[in-house]
Coordinates of C-alpha atoms and ligand atoms in Angstrom, one line a residue:
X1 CA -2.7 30.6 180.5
X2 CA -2.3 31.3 176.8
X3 CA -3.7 33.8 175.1
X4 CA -6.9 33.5 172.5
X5 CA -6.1 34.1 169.1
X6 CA -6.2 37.3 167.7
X7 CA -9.7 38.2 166.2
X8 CA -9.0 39.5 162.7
X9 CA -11.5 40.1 160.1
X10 CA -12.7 42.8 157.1
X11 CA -9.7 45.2 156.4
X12 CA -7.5 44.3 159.4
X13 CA -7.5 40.0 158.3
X14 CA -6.8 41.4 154.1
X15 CA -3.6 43.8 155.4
X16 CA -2.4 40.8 157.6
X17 CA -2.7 38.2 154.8
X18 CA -1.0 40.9 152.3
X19 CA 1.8 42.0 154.7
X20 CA 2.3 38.3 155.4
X21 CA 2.4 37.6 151.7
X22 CA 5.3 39.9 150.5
X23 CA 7.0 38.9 154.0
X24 CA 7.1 35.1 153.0
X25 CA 8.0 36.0 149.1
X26 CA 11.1 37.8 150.0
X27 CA 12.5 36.0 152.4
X28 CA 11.8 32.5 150.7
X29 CA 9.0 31.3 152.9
X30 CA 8.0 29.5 149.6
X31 CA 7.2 25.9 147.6
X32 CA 6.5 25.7 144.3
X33 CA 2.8 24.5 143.0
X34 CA 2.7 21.0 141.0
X35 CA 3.2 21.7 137.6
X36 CA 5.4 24.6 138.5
X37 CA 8.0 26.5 136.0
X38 CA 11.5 27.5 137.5
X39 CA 10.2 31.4 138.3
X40 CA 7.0 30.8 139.7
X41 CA 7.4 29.8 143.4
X42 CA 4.4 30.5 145.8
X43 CA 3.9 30.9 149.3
X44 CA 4.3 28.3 151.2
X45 CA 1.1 27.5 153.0
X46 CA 1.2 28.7 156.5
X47 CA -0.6 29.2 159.4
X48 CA -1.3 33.3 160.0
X49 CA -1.1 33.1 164.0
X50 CA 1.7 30.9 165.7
X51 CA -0.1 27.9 167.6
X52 CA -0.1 28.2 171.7
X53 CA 2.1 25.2 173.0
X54 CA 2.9 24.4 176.8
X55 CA 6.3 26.1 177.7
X56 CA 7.3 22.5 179.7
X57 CA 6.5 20.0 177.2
X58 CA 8.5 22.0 174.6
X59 CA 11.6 22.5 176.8
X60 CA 10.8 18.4 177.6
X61 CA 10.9 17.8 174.1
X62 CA 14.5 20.3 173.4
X63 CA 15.8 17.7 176.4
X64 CA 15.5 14.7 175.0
X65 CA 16.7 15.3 171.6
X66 CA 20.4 14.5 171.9
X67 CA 18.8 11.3 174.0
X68 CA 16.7 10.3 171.0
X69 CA 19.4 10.6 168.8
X70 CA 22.5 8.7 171.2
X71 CA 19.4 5.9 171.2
X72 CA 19.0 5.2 167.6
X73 CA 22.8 5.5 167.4
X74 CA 22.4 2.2 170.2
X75 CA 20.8 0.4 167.9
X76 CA 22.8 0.6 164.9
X77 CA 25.7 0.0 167.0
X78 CA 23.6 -3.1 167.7
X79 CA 24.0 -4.6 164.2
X80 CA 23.0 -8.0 164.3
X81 CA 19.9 -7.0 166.4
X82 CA 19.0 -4.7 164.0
X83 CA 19.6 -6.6 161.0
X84 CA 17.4 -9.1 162.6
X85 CA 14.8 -6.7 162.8
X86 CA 15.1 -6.1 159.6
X87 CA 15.7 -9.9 158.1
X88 CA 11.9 -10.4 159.7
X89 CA 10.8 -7.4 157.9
X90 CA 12.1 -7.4 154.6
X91 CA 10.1 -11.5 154.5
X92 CA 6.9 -8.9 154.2
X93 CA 7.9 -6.3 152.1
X94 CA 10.7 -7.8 150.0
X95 CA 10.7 -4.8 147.0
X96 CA 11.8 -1.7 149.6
X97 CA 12.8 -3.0 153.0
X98 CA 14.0 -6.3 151.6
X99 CA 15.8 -4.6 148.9
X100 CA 17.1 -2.0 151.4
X101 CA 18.7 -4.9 153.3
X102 CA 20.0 -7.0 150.3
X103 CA 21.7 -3.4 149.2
X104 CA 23.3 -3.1 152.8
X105 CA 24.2 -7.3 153.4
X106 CA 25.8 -6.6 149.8
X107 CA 27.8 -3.5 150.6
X108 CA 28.4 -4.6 154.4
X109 CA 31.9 -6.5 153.7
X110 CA 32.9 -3.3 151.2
X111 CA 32.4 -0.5 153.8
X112 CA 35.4 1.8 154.8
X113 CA 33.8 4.8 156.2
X114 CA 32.3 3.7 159.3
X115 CA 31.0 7.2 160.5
X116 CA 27.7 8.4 159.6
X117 CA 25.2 11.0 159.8
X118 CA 22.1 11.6 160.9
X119 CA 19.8 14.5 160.6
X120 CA 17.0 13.6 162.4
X121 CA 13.4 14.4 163.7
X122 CA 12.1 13.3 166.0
X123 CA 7.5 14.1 165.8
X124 CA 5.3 14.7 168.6
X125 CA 2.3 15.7 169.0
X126 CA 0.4 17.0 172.4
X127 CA -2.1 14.4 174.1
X128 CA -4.8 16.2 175.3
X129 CA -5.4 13.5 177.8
X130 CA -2.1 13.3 179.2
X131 CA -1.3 16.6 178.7
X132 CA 2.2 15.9 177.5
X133 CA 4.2 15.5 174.4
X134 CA 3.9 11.8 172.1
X135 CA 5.9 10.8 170.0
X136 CA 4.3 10.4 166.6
X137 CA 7.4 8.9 164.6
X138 CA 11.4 9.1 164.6
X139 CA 12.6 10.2 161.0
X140 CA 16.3 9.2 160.2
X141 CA 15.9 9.8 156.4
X142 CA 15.4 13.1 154.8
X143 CA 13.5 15.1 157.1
X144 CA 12.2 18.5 155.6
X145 CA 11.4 21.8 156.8
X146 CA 13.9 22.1 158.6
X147 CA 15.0 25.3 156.0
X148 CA 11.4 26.9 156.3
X149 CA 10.7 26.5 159.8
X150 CA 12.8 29.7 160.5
X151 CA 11.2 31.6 158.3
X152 CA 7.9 30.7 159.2
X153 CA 9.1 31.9 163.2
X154 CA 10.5 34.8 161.8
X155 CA 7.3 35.4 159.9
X156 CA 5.2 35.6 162.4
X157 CA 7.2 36.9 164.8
X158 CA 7.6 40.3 162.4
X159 CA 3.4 40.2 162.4
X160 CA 3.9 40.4 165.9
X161 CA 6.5 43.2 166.3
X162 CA 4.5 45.2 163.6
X163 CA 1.5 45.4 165.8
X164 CA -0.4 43.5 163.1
X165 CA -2.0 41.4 165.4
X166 CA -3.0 43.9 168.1
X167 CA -1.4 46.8 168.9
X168 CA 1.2 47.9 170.2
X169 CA 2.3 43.9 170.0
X170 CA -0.3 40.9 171.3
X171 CA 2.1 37.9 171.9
X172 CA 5.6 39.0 174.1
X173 CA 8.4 38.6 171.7
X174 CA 10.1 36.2 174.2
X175 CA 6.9 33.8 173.8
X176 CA 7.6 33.3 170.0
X177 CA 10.8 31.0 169.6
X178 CA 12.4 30.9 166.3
X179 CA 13.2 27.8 165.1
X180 CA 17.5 27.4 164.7
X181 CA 16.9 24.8 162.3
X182 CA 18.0 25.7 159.0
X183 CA 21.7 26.6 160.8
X184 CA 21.1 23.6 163.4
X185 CA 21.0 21.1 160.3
X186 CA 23.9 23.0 157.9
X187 CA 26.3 22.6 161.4
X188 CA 25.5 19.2 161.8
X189 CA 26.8 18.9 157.8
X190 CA 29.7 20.8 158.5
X191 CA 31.0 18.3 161.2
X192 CA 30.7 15.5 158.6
X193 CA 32.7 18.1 156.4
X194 CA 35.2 18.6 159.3
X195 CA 35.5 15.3 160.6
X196 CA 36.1 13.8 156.9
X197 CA 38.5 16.4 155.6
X198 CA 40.5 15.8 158.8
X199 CA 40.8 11.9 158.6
X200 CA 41.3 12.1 154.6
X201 CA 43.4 14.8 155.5
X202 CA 42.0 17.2 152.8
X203 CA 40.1 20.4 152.1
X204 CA 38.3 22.1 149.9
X205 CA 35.5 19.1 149.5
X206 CA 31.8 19.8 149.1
X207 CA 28.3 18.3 150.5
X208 CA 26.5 16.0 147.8
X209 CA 22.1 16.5 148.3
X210 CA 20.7 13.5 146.2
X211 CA 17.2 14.7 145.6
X212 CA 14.2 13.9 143.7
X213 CA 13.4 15.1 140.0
X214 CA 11.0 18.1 140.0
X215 CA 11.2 18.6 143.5
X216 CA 9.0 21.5 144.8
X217 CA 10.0 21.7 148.4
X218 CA 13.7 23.3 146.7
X219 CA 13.9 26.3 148.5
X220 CA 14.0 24.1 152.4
X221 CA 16.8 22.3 150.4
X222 CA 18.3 25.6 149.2
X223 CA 18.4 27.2 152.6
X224 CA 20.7 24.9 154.3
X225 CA 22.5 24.6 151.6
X226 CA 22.8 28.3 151.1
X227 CA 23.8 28.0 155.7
X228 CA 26.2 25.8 154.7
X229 CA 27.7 27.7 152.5
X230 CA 28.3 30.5 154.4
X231 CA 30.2 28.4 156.8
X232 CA 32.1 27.7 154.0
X233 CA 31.1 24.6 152.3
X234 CA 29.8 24.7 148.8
X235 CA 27.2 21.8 147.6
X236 CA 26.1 20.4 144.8
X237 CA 22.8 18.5 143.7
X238 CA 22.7 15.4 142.0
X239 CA 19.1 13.5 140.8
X240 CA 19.1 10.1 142.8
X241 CA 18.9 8.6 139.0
X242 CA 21.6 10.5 137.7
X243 CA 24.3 9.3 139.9
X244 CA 26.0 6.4 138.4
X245 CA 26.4 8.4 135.5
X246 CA 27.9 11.5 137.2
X247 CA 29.8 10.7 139.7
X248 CA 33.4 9.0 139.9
X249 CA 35.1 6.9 142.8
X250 CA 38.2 6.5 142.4
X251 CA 41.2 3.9 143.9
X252 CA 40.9 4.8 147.3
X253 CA 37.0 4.6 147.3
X254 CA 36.9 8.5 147.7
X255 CA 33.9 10.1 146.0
X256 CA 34.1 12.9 143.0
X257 CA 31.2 14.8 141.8
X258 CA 32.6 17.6 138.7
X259 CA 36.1 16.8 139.8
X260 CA 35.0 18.1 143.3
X261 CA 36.2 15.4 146.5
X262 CA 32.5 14.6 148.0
X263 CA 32.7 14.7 151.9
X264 CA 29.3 14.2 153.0
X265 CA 26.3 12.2 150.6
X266 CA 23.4 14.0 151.7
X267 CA 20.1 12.4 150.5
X268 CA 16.8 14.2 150.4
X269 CA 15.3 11.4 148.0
X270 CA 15.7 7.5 147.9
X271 CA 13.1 6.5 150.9
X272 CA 10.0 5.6 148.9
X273 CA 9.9 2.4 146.8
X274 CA 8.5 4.7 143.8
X275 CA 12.2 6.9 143.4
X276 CA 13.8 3.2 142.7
X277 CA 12.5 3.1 139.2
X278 CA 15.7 3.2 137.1
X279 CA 17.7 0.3 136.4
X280 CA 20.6 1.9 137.9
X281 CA 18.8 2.8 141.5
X282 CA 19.7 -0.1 143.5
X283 CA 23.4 0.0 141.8
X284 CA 23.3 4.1 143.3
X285 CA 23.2 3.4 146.4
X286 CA 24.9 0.3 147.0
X287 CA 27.9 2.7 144.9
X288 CA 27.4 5.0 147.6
X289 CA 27.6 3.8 150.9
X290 CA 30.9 2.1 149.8
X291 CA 32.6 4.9 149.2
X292 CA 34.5 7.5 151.9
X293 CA 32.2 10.1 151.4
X294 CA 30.1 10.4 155.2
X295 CA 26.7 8.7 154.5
X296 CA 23.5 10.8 155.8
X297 CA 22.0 8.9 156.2
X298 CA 23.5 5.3 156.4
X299 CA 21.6 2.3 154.6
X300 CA 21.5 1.2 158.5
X301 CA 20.7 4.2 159.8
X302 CA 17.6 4.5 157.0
X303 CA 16.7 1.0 158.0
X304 CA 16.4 2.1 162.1
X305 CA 13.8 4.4 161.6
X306 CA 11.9 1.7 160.7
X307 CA 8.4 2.0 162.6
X308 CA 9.2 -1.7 163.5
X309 CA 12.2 -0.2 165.2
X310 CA 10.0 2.8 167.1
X311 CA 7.8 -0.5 168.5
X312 CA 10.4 -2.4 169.2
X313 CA 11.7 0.9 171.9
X314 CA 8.7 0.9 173.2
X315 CA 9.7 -2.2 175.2
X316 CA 10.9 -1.3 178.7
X317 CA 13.5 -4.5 177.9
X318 CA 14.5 -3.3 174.6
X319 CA 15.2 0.4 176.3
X320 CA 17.2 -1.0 179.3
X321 CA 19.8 -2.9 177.0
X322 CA 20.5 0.4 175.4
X323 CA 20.5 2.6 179.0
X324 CA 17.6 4.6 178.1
X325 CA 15.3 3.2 180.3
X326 CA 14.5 7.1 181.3
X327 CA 11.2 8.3 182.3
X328 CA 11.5 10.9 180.1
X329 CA 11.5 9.3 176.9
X330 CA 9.4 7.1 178.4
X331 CA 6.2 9.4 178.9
X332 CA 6.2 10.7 174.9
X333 CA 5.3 6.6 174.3
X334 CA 2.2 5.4 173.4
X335 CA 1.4 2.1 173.2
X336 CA 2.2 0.7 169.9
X337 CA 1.7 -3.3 168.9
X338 CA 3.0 -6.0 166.5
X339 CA 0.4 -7.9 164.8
X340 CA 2.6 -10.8 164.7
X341 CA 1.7 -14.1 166.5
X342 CA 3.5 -12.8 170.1
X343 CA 1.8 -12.3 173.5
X344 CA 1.7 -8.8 172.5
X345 CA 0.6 -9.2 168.5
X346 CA -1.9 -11.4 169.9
X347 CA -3.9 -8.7 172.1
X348 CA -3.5 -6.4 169.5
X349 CA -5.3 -8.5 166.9
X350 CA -8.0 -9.0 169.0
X351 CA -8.1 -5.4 170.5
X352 CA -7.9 -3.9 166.8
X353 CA -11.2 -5.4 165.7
X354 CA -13.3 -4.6 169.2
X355 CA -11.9 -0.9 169.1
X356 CA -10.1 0.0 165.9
X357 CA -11.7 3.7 166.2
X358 CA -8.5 4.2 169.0
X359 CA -5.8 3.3 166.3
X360 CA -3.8 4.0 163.2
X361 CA -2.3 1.4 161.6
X362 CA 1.3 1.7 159.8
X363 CA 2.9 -0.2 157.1
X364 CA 7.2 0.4 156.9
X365 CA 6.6 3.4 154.8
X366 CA 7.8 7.1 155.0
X367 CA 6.5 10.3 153.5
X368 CA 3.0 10.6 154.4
X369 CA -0.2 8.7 153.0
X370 CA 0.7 5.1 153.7
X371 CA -1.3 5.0 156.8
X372 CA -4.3 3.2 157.4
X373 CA -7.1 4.9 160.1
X374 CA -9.8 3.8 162.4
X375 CA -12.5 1.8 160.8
X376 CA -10.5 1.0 157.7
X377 CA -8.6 -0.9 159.5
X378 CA -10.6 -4.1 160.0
X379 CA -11.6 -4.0 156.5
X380 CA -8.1 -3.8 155.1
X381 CA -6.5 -6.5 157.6
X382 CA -9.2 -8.7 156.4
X383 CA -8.2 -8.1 152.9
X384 CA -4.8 -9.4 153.4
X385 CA -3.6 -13.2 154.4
X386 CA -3.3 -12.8 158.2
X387 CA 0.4 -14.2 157.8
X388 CA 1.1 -10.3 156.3
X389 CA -0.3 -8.2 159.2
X390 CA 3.1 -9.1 160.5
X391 CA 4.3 -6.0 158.2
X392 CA 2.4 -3.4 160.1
X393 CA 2.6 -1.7 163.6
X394 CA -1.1 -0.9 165.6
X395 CA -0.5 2.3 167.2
X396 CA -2.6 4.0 169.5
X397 CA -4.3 7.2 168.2
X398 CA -3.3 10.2 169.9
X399 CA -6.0 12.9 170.9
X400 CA -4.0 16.7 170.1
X401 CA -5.6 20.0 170.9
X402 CA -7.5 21.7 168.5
X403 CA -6.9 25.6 167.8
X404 CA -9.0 28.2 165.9
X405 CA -5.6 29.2 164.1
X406 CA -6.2 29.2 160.2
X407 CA -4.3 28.3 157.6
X408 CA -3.3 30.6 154.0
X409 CA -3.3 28.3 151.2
X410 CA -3.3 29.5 147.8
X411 CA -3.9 33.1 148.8
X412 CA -7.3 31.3 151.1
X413 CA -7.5 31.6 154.5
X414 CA -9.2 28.3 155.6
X415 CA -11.7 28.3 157.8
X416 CA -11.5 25.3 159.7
X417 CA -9.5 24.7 163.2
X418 CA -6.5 23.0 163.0
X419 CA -3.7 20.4 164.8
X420 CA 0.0 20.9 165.5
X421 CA 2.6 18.4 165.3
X422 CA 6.1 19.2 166.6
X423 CA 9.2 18.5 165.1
X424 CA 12.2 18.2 166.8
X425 CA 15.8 18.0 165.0
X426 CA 18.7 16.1 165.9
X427 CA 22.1 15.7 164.5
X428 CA 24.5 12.8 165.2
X429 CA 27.6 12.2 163.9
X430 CA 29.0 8.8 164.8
X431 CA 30.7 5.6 164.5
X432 CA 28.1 2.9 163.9
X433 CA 31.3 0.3 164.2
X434 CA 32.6 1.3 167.9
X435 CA 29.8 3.7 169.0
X436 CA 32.0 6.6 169.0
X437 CA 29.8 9.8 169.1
X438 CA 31.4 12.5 167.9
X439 CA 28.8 15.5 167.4
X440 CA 25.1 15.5 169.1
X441 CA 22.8 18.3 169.2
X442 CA 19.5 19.7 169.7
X443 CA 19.3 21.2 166.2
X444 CA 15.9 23.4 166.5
X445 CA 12.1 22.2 165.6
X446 CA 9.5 22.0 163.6
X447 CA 5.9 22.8 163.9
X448 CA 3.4 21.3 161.4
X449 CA -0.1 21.9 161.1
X450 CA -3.2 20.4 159.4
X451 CA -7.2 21.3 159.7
X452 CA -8.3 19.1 162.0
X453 CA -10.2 17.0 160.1
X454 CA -7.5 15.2 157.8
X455 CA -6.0 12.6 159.3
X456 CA -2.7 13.2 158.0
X457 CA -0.7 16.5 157.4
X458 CA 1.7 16.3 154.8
X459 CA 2.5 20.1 153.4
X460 CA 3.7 19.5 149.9
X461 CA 1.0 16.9 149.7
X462 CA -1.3 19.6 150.5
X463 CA -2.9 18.6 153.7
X464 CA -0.9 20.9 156.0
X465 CA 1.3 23.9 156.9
X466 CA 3.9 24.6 158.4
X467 CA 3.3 27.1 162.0
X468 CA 5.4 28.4 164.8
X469 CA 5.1 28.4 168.2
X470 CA 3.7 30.4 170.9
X471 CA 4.7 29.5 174.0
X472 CA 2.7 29.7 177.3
X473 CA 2.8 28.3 180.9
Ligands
ADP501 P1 5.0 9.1 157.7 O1 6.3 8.3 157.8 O2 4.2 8.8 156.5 O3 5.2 10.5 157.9 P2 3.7 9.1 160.3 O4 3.9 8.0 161.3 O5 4.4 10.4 160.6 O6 4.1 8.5 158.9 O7 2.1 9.4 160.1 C1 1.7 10.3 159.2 C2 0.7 11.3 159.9 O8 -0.4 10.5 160.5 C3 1.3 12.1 161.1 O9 1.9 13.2 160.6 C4 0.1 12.4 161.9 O10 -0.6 13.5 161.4 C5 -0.8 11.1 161.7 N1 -0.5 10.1 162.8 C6 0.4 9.2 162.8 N2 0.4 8.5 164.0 C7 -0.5 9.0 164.7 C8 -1.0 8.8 166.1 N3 -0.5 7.8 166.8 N4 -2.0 9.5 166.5 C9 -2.5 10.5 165.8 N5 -2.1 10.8 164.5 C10 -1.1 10.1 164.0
MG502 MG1 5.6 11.6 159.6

């Protein structure tokens, strides 16, 4: 059984939330505000308790990590299935996913470094009905947090040990698992490092982030890099818009960034239509992925973590061809539908307008606030040419526990009960010509939370937090 919450309140709740302040300040548990200057960081928001989760469902979802990422490493392998896939989507959404494909068909014949890597999450969250972990999404593009979430275990976990929850401590220490992730994702850079300066037989090259202008979720960026570094690779950080005119390649298609051989291109930007503004954006990438340096990730790899792709899976079929037809994986699905003119599209058209309260409804978008819930649902079908619903995947709303934890924003402790979805990270280095895989791993988690209410939970957009766990039995 877990444990309730601890009660805090008057004198007790204002030490906690001060203690926890000066905690997450000095140890970087921070994000800047919009509008922020360069010195004025501020706590990132965060839950002040870490969220009870069942022991087995966590140690389910630690187990099939490596199998989540040797799966999507199936289907690149499976090129002409994929690019398919993706042929069929990019006839909807010609401007990103088209665009993304064009890029890829045109850099396909021009590709010499077939390994690539993927730092990946893979999102759950826990069914209340089932009782047992969903999957929410599979991220194979710049996944974040993964700096933070340490610090946020850490965090709480000092709380704990300081008796400012109850004294002498309320949760065991063993119960509160720090997250690995900020060293989990810098190791799974280093093997692109490693595996690229021993084929190019070199040394001394360095990690490339491509990030956004203005970004305010820096310091999760800053802590791997800062990981990485003390494994002893330096990085550098490039604006997505500023790389054709910083960076050279030279006659051997080998990467330079300020004179310095680039090993790995690390992007943290360049998955939302919005970031391909500049004349140049297209020309980036397609510059990129045809040079040496190890892609993370790959146009391919971007393009498999389409949610098309995460329906596709779903299909017992599908998951046989790729020997994962594993009850494991199997039992974090929920049903998710085409709304193409299939067997399946067509139930799903029909079902989405007799009970569209039991779905969400996702165009091929990533980064939070695409999504379309419930009752808007018929509404916004209606609004489009039924030959476009084609674009979008009807998934089946998952029912997650609710918890009286509250969340600190802006120095405000909310009060308003909140829902956790877990993270978990993956790294995979491989070959997406032979299937080689040369480096898979569990690479720690992620746990996100959001008042209950809000139907989606982005942190930076200012719907969530970012939590830790507490395990029980
Ligand atoms: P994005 O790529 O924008 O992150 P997601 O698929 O992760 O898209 O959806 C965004 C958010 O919407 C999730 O973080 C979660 O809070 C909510 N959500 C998505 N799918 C479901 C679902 N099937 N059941 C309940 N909530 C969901
Ligand atoms: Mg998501």
């Amino acid at each position: 059984m877990a444990l309730s919450f601890p009660d805090l309140s008057g004198a007790a709740l204002n030490d906690l939330v001060e203690k926890l302040t000066h905690y997450a300040i000095s140890n970087g548990l921070v994000i800047y505000p919009p509008g922020f200057k360069a010195y004025q960081p501020s706590v990132a928001p965060v839950t002040l308790y870490p969220t009870p989760f069942p022991r087995a469902q966590f140690s389910k979802g630690v187990a099939i990590s490596t199998k989540f990422n040797e799966l999507y490493s199936r289907v690149v392998v499976d090129k002409s299935w994929l690019k398919q896939v993706i042929a069929d989507l990019s006839k909807y959404d010609r401007n990103f996913t088209g665009m993304l494909y064009k890029t890829y068909l045109e850099a396909e014949p021009k590709i010499v470094q077939p390994v690539s890597l993927g730092l990946f999450r893979s999102d759950y969250m826990l069914d209340t009905v089932s009782n047992s972990i969903k999957q929410v999404e599979f991220n194979t593009v710049s996944v974040s947090f993964g700096g933070l979430s340490p610090k946020v275990g850490q965090l709480h976990s000092f709380l704990n040990s300081q008796g400012l929850y109850g004294r002498p401590q309320y949760y065991q220490e063993a119960d509160l698992p720090t997250s690995q992730s900020m060293d989990g994702l810098a190791k799974g850079l280093l093997e692109a490092v490693k595996y690229y300066e021993t084929s190019e037989k070199t040394a001394s090259t360095i990690v490339l982030f491509v990030v956004q202008p203005g970004e305010r979720n820096v310091f999760d960026q800053r802590a791997i890099e800062y990981s990485l570094f003390a494994k002893g690779v330096k990085s550098e950080r490039v604006e997505f818009d500023k790389v054709t005119s910083s960076v050279k390649v030279d006659s051997s298609s080998k990467l330079f960034y300020k004179e310095q051989e680039v090993a790995v291109v690390y992007y943290r930007s360049a998955y939302a239509p919005s970031e391909y503004n500049h004349p140049d954006s297209w020309k980036a990438r397609l510059l990129l992925e045809t040079t040496k340096a190890v892609k993370c990730p790959s146009l391919l790899v971007q393009l498999s973590g389409a949610k098309k792709v995460q329906q596709l899976l779903t299909d017992r079929a599908v998951l046989q061809k790729y020997g994962f037809l594993d009850e494991e994986l199997l039992s974090t699905f929920v049903r998710i539908y085409p709304l193409d003119s299939s067997e399946q599209g067509q139930i799903a058209k029909k079902l989405v307008f007799e009970h569209s309260e039991r779905f969400v409804l996702k165009p091929q978008r990533e980064g939070g606030g695409n999504n379309i819930y419930k009752q808007d649902i018929p509404g916004f079908l209606r609004s489009l040419d039924e030959k476009e619903w084609g674009a979008y995947i009807l998934m089946e709303l998952i029912v997650p526990a609710v918890h009286d934890n509250h969340i600190l924003r802006n120095g405000e402790v909310l009060d308003e009960s909140i829902v956790s979805e877990l993270g978990m990270f993956g790294t995979l280095l491989f070959n997406e010509t032979d299937g080689t895989i040369l480096h898979n791993d569990y690479a720690g988690y992620l746990l996100r939370s959001k008042t209950s209410t809000s139907n989606e939970g982005g942190v930076a957009a200012g719907f969530g937090c970012v939590d830790s766990l507490y395990l029980h039995d």
